[in-house]
PDB file of C-alpha atoms in Angstrom:
ATOM      1  CA  MET B   1     -70.167 -14.928  18.795  1.00  0.00           C
ATOM      2  CA  SER B   2     -70.568 -11.285  19.895  1.00  0.00           C
ATOM      3  CA  VAL B   3     -69.236  -8.319  17.940  1.00  0.00           C
ATOM      4  CA  ALA B   4     -66.759  -7.581  20.745  1.00  0.00           C
ATOM      5  CA  SER B   5     -65.404 -11.142  20.608  1.00  0.00           C
ATOM      6  CA  ARG B   6     -64.953 -10.937  16.851  1.00  0.00           C
ATOM      7  CA  HIS B   7     -63.009  -7.659  17.240  1.00  0.00           C
ATOM      8  CA  VAL B   8     -60.733  -9.227  19.867  1.00  0.00           C
ATOM      9  CA  MET B   9     -60.036 -12.232  17.609  1.00  0.00           C
ATOM     10  CA  ALA B  10     -59.328 -10.012  14.578  1.00  0.00           C
ATOM     11  CA  THR B  11     -56.964  -7.862  16.607  1.00  0.00           C
ATOM     12  CA  GLY B  12     -55.146 -10.982  17.799  1.00  0.00           C
ATOM     13  CA  VAL B  13     -54.745 -12.259  14.239  1.00  0.00           C
ATOM     14  CA  VAL B  14     -53.319  -8.919  13.085  1.00  0.00           C
ATOM     15  CA  ILE B  15     -50.870  -8.764  16.005  1.00  0.00           C
ATOM     16  CA  GLY B  16     -49.795 -12.348  15.379  1.00  0.00           C
ATOM     17  CA  ALA B  17     -49.215 -11.676  11.682  1.00  0.00           C
ATOM     18  CA  LEU B  18     -47.141  -8.598  12.461  1.00  0.00           C
ATOM     19  CA  ALA B  19     -45.061 -10.518  14.989  1.00  0.00           C
ATOM     20  CA  PHE B  20     -44.450 -13.344  12.503  1.00  0.00           C
ATOM     21  CA  THR B  21     -43.389 -10.825   9.828  1.00  0.00           C
ATOM     22  CA  LEU B  22     -40.991  -9.104  12.247  1.00  0.00           C
ATOM     23  CA  ILE B  23     -39.412 -12.446  13.200  1.00  0.00           C
ATOM     24  CA  ALA B  24     -39.043 -13.380   9.532  1.00  0.00           C
ATOM     25  CA  LEU B  25     -37.275 -10.074   8.842  1.00  0.00           C
ATOM     26  CA  LEU B  26     -34.941 -10.334  11.822  1.00  0.00           C
ATOM     27  CA  ILE B  27     -33.789 -13.929  11.305  1.00  0.00           C
ATOM     28  CA  PRO B  28     -31.871 -13.283   8.036  1.00  0.00           C
ATOM     29  CA  VAL B  29     -30.197 -10.212   9.532  1.00  0.00           C
ATOM     30  CA  GLN B  30     -28.998 -12.143  12.584  1.00  0.00           C
ATOM     31  CA  LYS B  31     -28.110 -15.215  10.569  1.00  0.00           C
ATOM     32  CA  PHE B  32     -26.140 -13.508   7.822  1.00  0.00           C
ATOM     33  CA  GLY B  33     -24.987 -10.292   9.502  1.00  0.00           C
ATOM     34  CA  GLY B  34     -21.789 -11.863  10.806  1.00  0.00           C
ATOM     35  CA  SER B  35     -20.989 -13.380   7.424  1.00  0.00           C
ATOM     36  CA  ALA B  36     -21.481 -10.064   5.664  1.00  0.00           C
ATOM     37  CA  ALA B  37     -19.131  -8.365   8.082  1.00  0.00           C
ATOM     38  CA  ALA B  38     -16.562 -11.092   7.640  1.00  0.00           C
ATOM     39  CA  ALA B  39     -16.739 -10.719   3.865  1.00  0.00           C
ATOM     40  CA  GLY B  40     -15.820  -7.039   4.032  1.00  0.00           C
ATOM     41  CA  PRO B  41     -12.315  -5.820   3.231  1.00  0.00           C
ATOM     42  CA  ALA B  42      -9.884  -6.963   5.887  1.00  0.00           C
ATOM     43  CA  ALA B  43      -7.228  -4.608   7.176  1.00  0.00           C
ATOM     44  CA  THR B  44      -3.783  -5.457   5.905  1.00  0.00           C
ATOM     45  CA  GLY B  45      -0.338  -4.841   7.320  1.00  0.00           C
ATOM     46  CA  ASP B  46       1.492  -5.712  10.494  1.00  0.00           C
ATOM     47  CA  ASP B  47      -0.371  -5.207  13.761  1.00  0.00           C
ATOM     48  CA  ASP B  48       1.885  -3.704  16.427  1.00  0.00           C
ATOM     49  CA  GLY B  49      -0.581  -4.682  19.144  1.00  0.00           C
ATOM     50  CA  ALA B  50      -1.271  -1.109  20.302  1.00  0.00           C
ATOM     51  CA  GLY B  51      -4.825  -1.036  18.960  1.00  0.00           C
ATOM     52  CA  THR B  52      -6.542   2.103  17.721  1.00  0.00           C
ATOM     53  CA  LEU B  53      -5.220   5.262  19.364  1.00  0.00           C
ATOM     54  CA  SER B  54      -6.943   8.617  19.690  1.00  0.00           C
ATOM     55  CA  THR B  55      -5.016  11.576  18.228  1.00  0.00           C
ATOM     56  CA  ALA B  56      -5.730  15.209  17.445  1.00  0.00           C
ATOM     57  CA  PHE B  57      -5.918  14.202  13.777  1.00  0.00           C
ATOM     58  CA  GLY B  58      -8.384  11.352  14.186  1.00  0.00           C
ATOM     59  CA  PRO B  59      -8.178   7.677  15.178  1.00  0.00           C
ATOM     60  CA  LEU B  60      -4.838   6.017  14.421  1.00  0.00           C
ATOM     61  CA  THR B  61      -5.223   2.324  13.608  1.00  0.00           C
ATOM     62  CA  PRO B  62      -2.557  -0.402  13.398  1.00  0.00           C
ATOM     63  CA  GLN B  63      -2.932  -0.272   9.603  1.00  0.00           C
ATOM     64  CA  ASP B  64      -2.271   3.483   9.667  1.00  0.00           C
ATOM     65  CA  ARG B  65       0.914   3.050  11.692  1.00  0.00           C
ATOM     66  CA  ASP B  66       2.081   0.179   9.511  1.00  0.00           C
ATOM     67  CA  PHE B  67       1.567   2.328   6.430  1.00  0.00           C
ATOM     68  CA  VAL B  68       3.591   5.215   7.889  1.00  0.00           C
ATOM     69  CA  ARG B  69       6.455   2.835   8.674  1.00  0.00           C
ATOM     70  CA  LYS B  70       6.304   1.308   5.192  1.00  0.00           C
ATOM     71  CA  VAL B  71       6.575   4.748   3.579  1.00  0.00           C
ATOM     72  CA  ARG B  72       9.718   5.344   5.614  1.00  0.00           C
ATOM     73  CA  LEU B  73      11.086   1.901   4.700  1.00  0.00           C
ATOM     74  CA  ALA B  74      10.488   2.543   1.009  1.00  0.00           C
ATOM     75  CA  GLY B  75      12.712   5.610   1.125  1.00  0.00           C
ATOM     76  CA  LEU B  76      15.450   3.786   3.000  1.00  0.00           C
ATOM     77  CA  TRP B  77      16.206   1.559   0.025  1.00  0.00           C
ATOM     78  CA  GLU B  78      14.767   3.433  -2.951  1.00  0.00           C
ATOM     79  CA  LEU B  79      16.759   6.594  -2.244  1.00  0.00           C
ATOM     80  CA  PRO B  80      20.144   4.793  -2.408  1.00  0.00           C
ATOM     81  CA  ALA B  81      18.913   2.779  -5.392  1.00  0.00           C
ATOM     82  CA  GLY B  82      18.013   6.009  -7.181  1.00  0.00           C
ATOM     83  CA  ARG B  83      21.371   7.605  -6.393  1.00  0.00           C
ATOM     84  CA  GLN B  84      23.126   4.502  -7.675  1.00  0.00           C
ATOM     85  CA  ALA B  85      21.126   4.599 -10.915  1.00  0.00           C
ATOM     86  CA  LEU B  86      22.197   8.204 -11.473  1.00  0.00           C
ATOM     87  CA  GLN B  87      25.831   7.133 -11.204  1.00  0.00           C
ATOM     88  CA  ARG B  88      25.758   3.769 -12.971  1.00  0.00           C
ATOM     89  CA  GLY B  89      22.967   4.094 -15.511  1.00  0.00           C
ATOM     90  CA  LYS B  90      24.119   4.229 -19.126  1.00  0.00           C
ATOM     91  CA  ARG B  91      20.707   4.778 -20.671  1.00  0.00           C
ATOM     92  CA  PRO B  92      19.068   8.187 -20.224  1.00  0.00           C
ATOM     93  CA  ALA B  93      15.858   6.390 -19.128  1.00  0.00           C
ATOM     94  CA  ILE B  94      17.704   4.754 -16.213  1.00  0.00           C
ATOM     95  CA  ARG B  95      19.180   8.045 -15.066  1.00  0.00           C
ATOM     96  CA  THR B  96      15.765   9.708 -15.402  1.00  0.00           C
ATOM     97  CA  ALA B  97      14.185   7.005 -13.248  1.00  0.00           C
ATOM     98  CA  GLY B  98      16.954   7.419 -10.686  1.00  0.00           C
ATOM     99  CA  GLU B  99      16.405  11.170 -10.621  1.00  0.00           C
ATOM    100  CA  HIS B 100      12.677  10.744 -10.013  1.00  0.00           C
ATOM    101  CA  LEU B 101      13.338   8.235  -7.226  1.00  0.00           C
ATOM    102  CA  VAL B 102      15.737  10.587  -5.467  1.00  0.00           C
ATOM    103  CA  GLU B 103      13.502  13.641  -5.784  1.00  0.00           C
ATOM    104  CA  GLY B 104      10.294  11.826  -4.897  1.00  0.00           C
ATOM    105  CA  HIS B 105      11.583   9.953  -1.873  1.00  0.00           C
ATOM    106  CA  THR B 106      13.563  12.893  -0.523  1.00  0.00           C
ATOM    107  CA  GLU B 107      10.322  14.862  -0.254  1.00  0.00           C
ATOM    108  CA  LEU B 108       8.248  11.877   0.864  1.00  0.00           C
ATOM    109  CA  ASP B 109      10.831  11.030   3.513  1.00  0.00           C
ATOM    110  CA  ARG B 110      10.639  14.565   4.846  1.00  0.00           C
ATOM    111  CA  ARG B 111       6.856  14.281   5.043  1.00  0.00           C
ATOM    112  CA  VAL B 112       6.842  10.897   6.746  1.00  0.00           C
ATOM    113  CA  MET B 113       9.278  12.122   9.403  1.00  0.00           C
ATOM    114  CA  GLU B 114       6.877  14.970  10.190  1.00  0.00           C
ATOM    115  CA  VAL B 115       3.917  12.591  10.326  1.00  0.00           C
ATOM    116  CA  GLY B 116       5.763  10.100  12.508  1.00  0.00           C
ATOM    117  CA  GLN B 117       6.726  12.798  14.990  1.00  0.00           C
ATOM    118  CA  ALA B 118       3.227  14.312  15.094  1.00  0.00           C
ATOM    119  CA  LEU B 119       1.514  10.935  15.602  1.00  0.00           C
ATOM    120  CA  GLY B 120       4.127   9.365  17.866  1.00  0.00           C
ATOM    121  CA  VAL B 121       4.950   6.573  15.423  1.00  0.00           C
ATOM    122  CA  GLU B 122       8.454   5.148  15.828  1.00  0.00           C
ATOM    123  CA  LEU B 123      10.056   4.893  12.398  1.00  0.00           C
ATOM    124  CA  PRO B 124      12.768   2.499  11.163  1.00  0.00           C
ATOM    125  CA  ASN B 125      16.247   3.809  10.394  1.00  0.00           C
ATOM    126  CA  ARG B 126      17.534   1.044   8.141  1.00  0.00           C
ATOM    127  CA  PRO B 127      16.090  -1.029   5.291  1.00  0.00           C
ATOM    128  CA  SER B 128      14.482  -4.376   6.012  1.00  0.00           C
ATOM    129  CA  ALA B 129      16.490  -7.538   5.378  1.00  0.00           C
ATOM    130  CA  GLN B 130      14.601  -8.053   2.111  1.00  0.00           C
ATOM    131  CA  GLN B 131      15.253  -4.501   0.951  1.00  0.00           C
ATOM    132  CA  GLN B 132      18.932  -4.778   1.827  1.00  0.00           C
ATOM    133  CA  GLY B 133      19.017  -7.953  -0.222  1.00  0.00           C
ATOM    134  CA  TRP B 134      17.678  -6.016  -3.226  1.00  0.00           C
ATOM    135  CA  LEU B 135      20.375  -3.382  -2.771  1.00  0.00           C
ATOM    136  CA  ASP B 136      22.994  -6.128  -2.571  1.00  0.00           C
ATOM    137  CA  GLN B 137      21.698  -7.596  -5.844  1.00  0.00           C
ATOM    138  CA  LEU B 138      22.008  -4.215  -7.512  1.00  0.00           C
ATOM    139  CA  ASP B 139      25.546  -3.791  -6.175  1.00  0.00           C
ATOM    140  CA  ALA B 140      26.553  -7.138  -7.688  1.00  0.00           C
ATOM    141  CA  ALA B 141      24.927  -6.651 -11.106  1.00  0.00           C
ATOM    142  CA  GLN B 142      26.826  -5.134 -14.015  1.00  0.00           C
ATOM    143  CA  GLY B 143      26.092  -3.454 -17.320  1.00  0.00           C
ATOM    144  CA  PRO B 144      22.762  -4.144 -19.048  1.00  0.00           C
ATOM    145  CA  GLN B 145      21.937  -6.723 -16.373  1.00  0.00           C
ATOM    146  CA  TYR B 146      22.162  -4.013 -13.724  1.00  0.00           C
ATOM    147  CA  GLU B 147      19.800  -1.734 -15.621  1.00  0.00           C
ATOM    148  CA  ALA B 148      17.222  -4.469 -16.229  1.00  0.00           C
ATOM    149  CA  LEU B 149      17.424  -5.599 -12.607  1.00  0.00           C
ATOM    150  CA  PHE B 150      17.076  -2.041 -11.328  1.00  0.00           C
ATOM    151  CA  ILE B 151      13.930  -1.454 -13.367  1.00  0.00           C
ATOM    152  CA  GLN B 152      12.365  -4.801 -12.480  1.00  0.00           C
ATOM    153  CA  LEU B 153      13.011  -4.612  -8.733  1.00  0.00           C
ATOM    154  CA  LEU B 154      11.781  -1.038  -8.431  1.00  0.00           C
ATOM    155  CA  ARG B 155       8.735  -1.531 -10.650  1.00  0.00           C
ATOM    156  CA  ARG B 156       7.703  -4.635  -8.725  1.00  0.00           C
ATOM    157  CA  ALA B 157       8.088  -2.896  -5.357  1.00  0.00           C
ATOM    158  CA  HIS B 158       6.129   0.155  -6.492  1.00  0.00           C
ATOM    159  CA  GLY B 159       3.330  -1.994  -7.885  1.00  0.00           C
ATOM    160  CA  LYS B 160       2.826  -3.689  -4.540  1.00  0.00           C
ATOM    161  CA  VAL B 161       2.910  -0.505  -2.469  1.00  0.00           C
ATOM    162  CA  PHE B 162       0.524   1.222  -4.903  1.00  0.00           C
ATOM    163  CA  ALA B 163      -2.308  -1.092  -3.804  1.00  0.00           C
ATOM    164  CA  LEU B 164      -1.553  -0.457  -0.114  1.00  0.00           C
ATOM    165  CA  VAL B 165      -1.537   3.310  -0.608  1.00  0.00           C
ATOM    166  CA  ALA B 166      -4.950   3.198  -2.280  1.00  0.00           C
ATOM    167  CA  GLN B 167      -6.419   1.072   0.504  1.00  0.00           C
ATOM    168  CA  VAL B 168      -5.110   3.297   3.277  1.00  0.00           C
ATOM    169  CA  ARG B 169      -6.193   6.453   1.439  1.00  0.00           C
ATOM    170  CA  ALA B 170      -9.724   5.057   1.153  1.00  0.00           C
ATOM    171  CA  GLN B 171     -10.055   3.690   4.691  1.00  0.00           C
ATOM    172  CA  THR B 172      -8.087   5.866   7.118  1.00  0.00           C
ATOM    173  CA  ARG B 173      -9.925   8.242   9.435  1.00  0.00           C
ATOM    174  CA  ASN B 174      -6.721  10.078  10.373  1.00  0.00           C
ATOM    175  CA  SER B 175      -6.233  13.321   8.445  1.00  0.00           C
ATOM    176  CA  MET B 176      -2.413  13.242   8.602  1.00  0.00           C
ATOM    177  CA  VAL B 177      -2.256   9.670   7.369  1.00  0.00           C
ATOM    178  CA  ARG B 178      -4.721  10.544   4.600  1.00  0.00           C
ATOM    179  CA  ALA B 179      -2.575  13.471   3.464  1.00  0.00           C
ATOM    180  CA  LEU B 180       0.548  11.282   3.515  1.00  0.00           C
ATOM    181  CA  ALA B 181      -1.255   8.634   1.456  1.00  0.00           C
ATOM    182  CA  THR B 182      -2.272  11.305  -1.059  1.00  0.00           C
ATOM    183  CA  ASP B 183       1.350  12.419  -1.430  1.00  0.00           C
ATOM    184  CA  ALA B 184       2.570   8.827  -1.612  1.00  0.00           C
ATOM    185  CA  ASN B 185       0.013   7.984  -4.289  1.00  0.00           C
ATOM    186  CA  ALA B 186       1.275  10.764  -6.559  1.00  0.00           C
ATOM    187  CA  THR B 187       4.919   9.822  -5.933  1.00  0.00           C
ATOM    188  CA  VAL B 188       4.451   6.103  -6.541  1.00  0.00           C
ATOM    189  CA  LEU B 189       2.454   6.682  -9.723  1.00  0.00           C
ATOM    190  CA  ASP B 190       5.161   9.016 -11.036  1.00  0.00           C
ATOM    191  CA  HIS B 191       7.841   6.402 -10.314  1.00  0.00           C
ATOM    192  CA  ILE B 192       5.853   3.615 -11.952  1.00  0.00           C
ATOM    193  CA  THR B 193       5.436   5.792 -15.037  1.00  0.00           C
ATOM    194  CA  VAL B 194       9.139   6.592 -15.472  1.00  0.00           C
ATOM    195  CA  LEU B 195      10.183   2.997 -14.733  1.00  0.00           C
ATOM    196  CA  GLU B 196       7.823   1.687 -17.411  1.00  0.00           C
ATOM    197  CA  ALA B 197       9.018   4.347 -19.845  1.00  0.00           C
ATOM    198  CA  SER B 198      12.429   2.618 -19.839  1.00  0.00           C
ATOM    199  CA  GLY B 199      10.971  -0.238 -21.886  1.00  0.00           C
ATOM    200  CA  LEU B 200      12.733  -2.770 -19.622  1.00  0.00           C
ATOM    201  CA  VAL B 201       9.800  -3.919 -17.474  1.00  0.00           C
ATOM    202  CA  ASP B 202       9.048  -7.633 -17.720  1.00  0.00           C
ATOM    203  CA  PHE B 203       5.348  -7.502 -16.827  1.00  0.00           C
ATOM    204  CA  ASP B 204       5.086 -11.301 -16.745  1.00  0.00           C
ATOM    205  CA  GLY B 205       7.721 -11.351 -14.019  1.00  0.00           C
ATOM    206  CA  LEU B 206       6.065  -8.866 -11.670  1.00  0.00           C
ATOM    207  CA  ALA B 207       3.685 -11.187  -9.863  1.00  0.00           C
ATOM    208  CA  ASP B 208       5.680 -13.565  -7.710  1.00  0.00           C
ATOM    209  CA  THR B 209       9.423 -13.901  -7.280  1.00  0.00           C
ATOM    210  CA  PRO B 210      11.653 -10.862  -7.848  1.00  0.00           C
ATOM    211  CA  PRO B 211      14.529 -11.446 -10.258  1.00  0.00           C
ATOM    212  CA  SER B 212      18.028 -12.331  -9.103  1.00  0.00           C
ATOM    213  CA  PRO B 213      21.277 -11.307 -10.787  1.00  0.00           C
ATOM    214  CA  SER B 214      21.688 -14.808 -12.216  1.00  0.00           C
ATOM    215  CA  ALA B 215      18.159 -15.009 -13.589  1.00  0.00           C
ATOM    216  CA  PRO B 216      17.566 -14.243 -17.272  1.00  0.00           C
ATOM    217  CA  LEU B 217      15.790 -10.960 -17.803  1.00  0.00           C
ATOM    218  CA  SER B 218      13.735  -9.798 -20.729  1.00  0.00           C
ATOM    219  CA  ARG B 219      15.388  -7.822 -23.456  1.00  0.00           C
ATOM    220  CA  PRO B 220      14.563  -4.127 -23.773  1.00  0.00           C
ATOM    221  CA  THR B 221      11.600  -3.341 -25.965  1.00  0.00           C
ATOM    222  CA  LYS B 222      12.310  -1.199 -28.945  1.00  0.00           C
TER     223      LYS B 222
END
């Protein structure tokens, strides 16, 4: 075999080995790329079907709009609940929690109205059916039962929205939504803190079903 032939064969072997290596590297990426994407964090919230919109403040996703509406909804029931606690609360801790709810959601409601107008997001004007049901429960409760129910309902609601606020704050590409999430994070954390300071939170009862007026509630911790 001539020297030229041996060079041609060697070159062919090298090219073949490189091609085989490239194929071996590409197959796992193609095979598992879709699975990796599917395993990533999924967007939560209600999809209004409008898709991602372009705004002067960055892309506005369905999750962003859902978050803005949920901030507005939170104020629509937590503001009256806070005012009621100021009037009906016998313990100083209940009245303090009510005061924080009123102050926090008054400011947050002002901010969310500005954000909704700037981004063209239509906002609700009344509580959801579930939220109205919570207000009805509070209206019907009396005495110590009212105070325990107030703390438990509000602490449970704030715990759930706290996770949503963190997710939106981390993921949104819209600067106005990000700023609103920053404000909401501080407000929700403040409310959680004062609600827990009452000593009435039943942490075992936070996970699933909210309490009803007829359900036994934990006694205050001393």
